[in-house]
Amino acid sequence: MALIIHQFLNKRKKLLEISLMMFAIREKMKTRWFGQGQVTD
């Protein structure tokens, strides 16, 4: 039983890490685009 819960938590942790990484990449892209927009103005 404890093993199942442990695996479940590990999966959730991995999903959380992936979503955090995706969010960080998206934010980085946004700032890069905004930066380019300011430079071209």
CSV table of C-alpha atoms in Angstrom, one decimal:
chain,number,residue,atom,x,y,z
A,1,MET,CA,0.0,0.0,0.0
A,2,ALA,CA,2.7,2.5,1.0
A,3,LEU,CA,4.6,1.6,-2.3
A,4,ILE,CA,1.5,2.6,-4.4
A,5,ILE,CA,1.2,5.9,-2.6
A,6,HIS,CA,4.9,6.5,-3.0
A,7,GLN,CA,4.8,5.8,-6.7
A,8,PHE,CA,1.7,8.1,-7.0
A,9,LEU,CA,3.5,10.9,-5.2
A,10,ASN,CA,6.6,10.4,-7.4
A,11,LYS,CA,4.4,10.7,-10.5
A,12,ARG,CA,2.8,13.8,-9.3
A,13,LYS,CA,6.1,15.3,-8.4
A,14,LYS,CA,7.4,14.6,-11.9
A,15,LEU,CA,4.3,16.1,-13.4
A,16,LEU,CA,4.7,19.2,-11.2
A,17,GLU,CA,8.3,19.6,-12.2
A,18,ILE,CA,7.5,19.2,-15.9
A,19,SER,CA,4.7,21.8,-15.7
A,20,LEU,CA,6.9,24.2,-13.8
A,21,MET,CA,9.6,23.8,-16.4
A,22,MET,CA,7.0,24.4,-19.2
A,23,PHE,CA,5.8,27.5,-17.3
A,24,ALA,CA,9.4,28.8,-17.0
A,25,ILE,CA,10.1,28.3,-20.7
A,26,ARG,CA,6.9,30.1,-21.6
A,27,GLU,CA,7.7,33.0,-19.4
A,28,LYS,CA,11.3,33.2,-20.9
A,29,MET,CA,9.8,33.2,-24.4
A,30,LYS,CA,7.4,36.0,-23.4
A,31,THR,CA,10.2,38.2,-22.1
A,32,ARG,CA,12.3,37.5,-25.1
A,33,TRP,CA,9.5,38.5,-27.5
A,34,PHE,CA,8.7,41.6,-25.4
A,35,GLY,CA,12.4,42.5,-25.5
A,36,GLN,CA,12.6,42.2,-29.3
A,37,GLY,CA,9.4,44.2,-29.6
A,38,GLN,CA,10.9,47.0,-27.5
A,39,VAL,CA,14.1,46.9,-29.6
A,40,THR,CA,12.3,47.2,-32.9
A,41,ASP,CA,10.1,50.1,-31.7
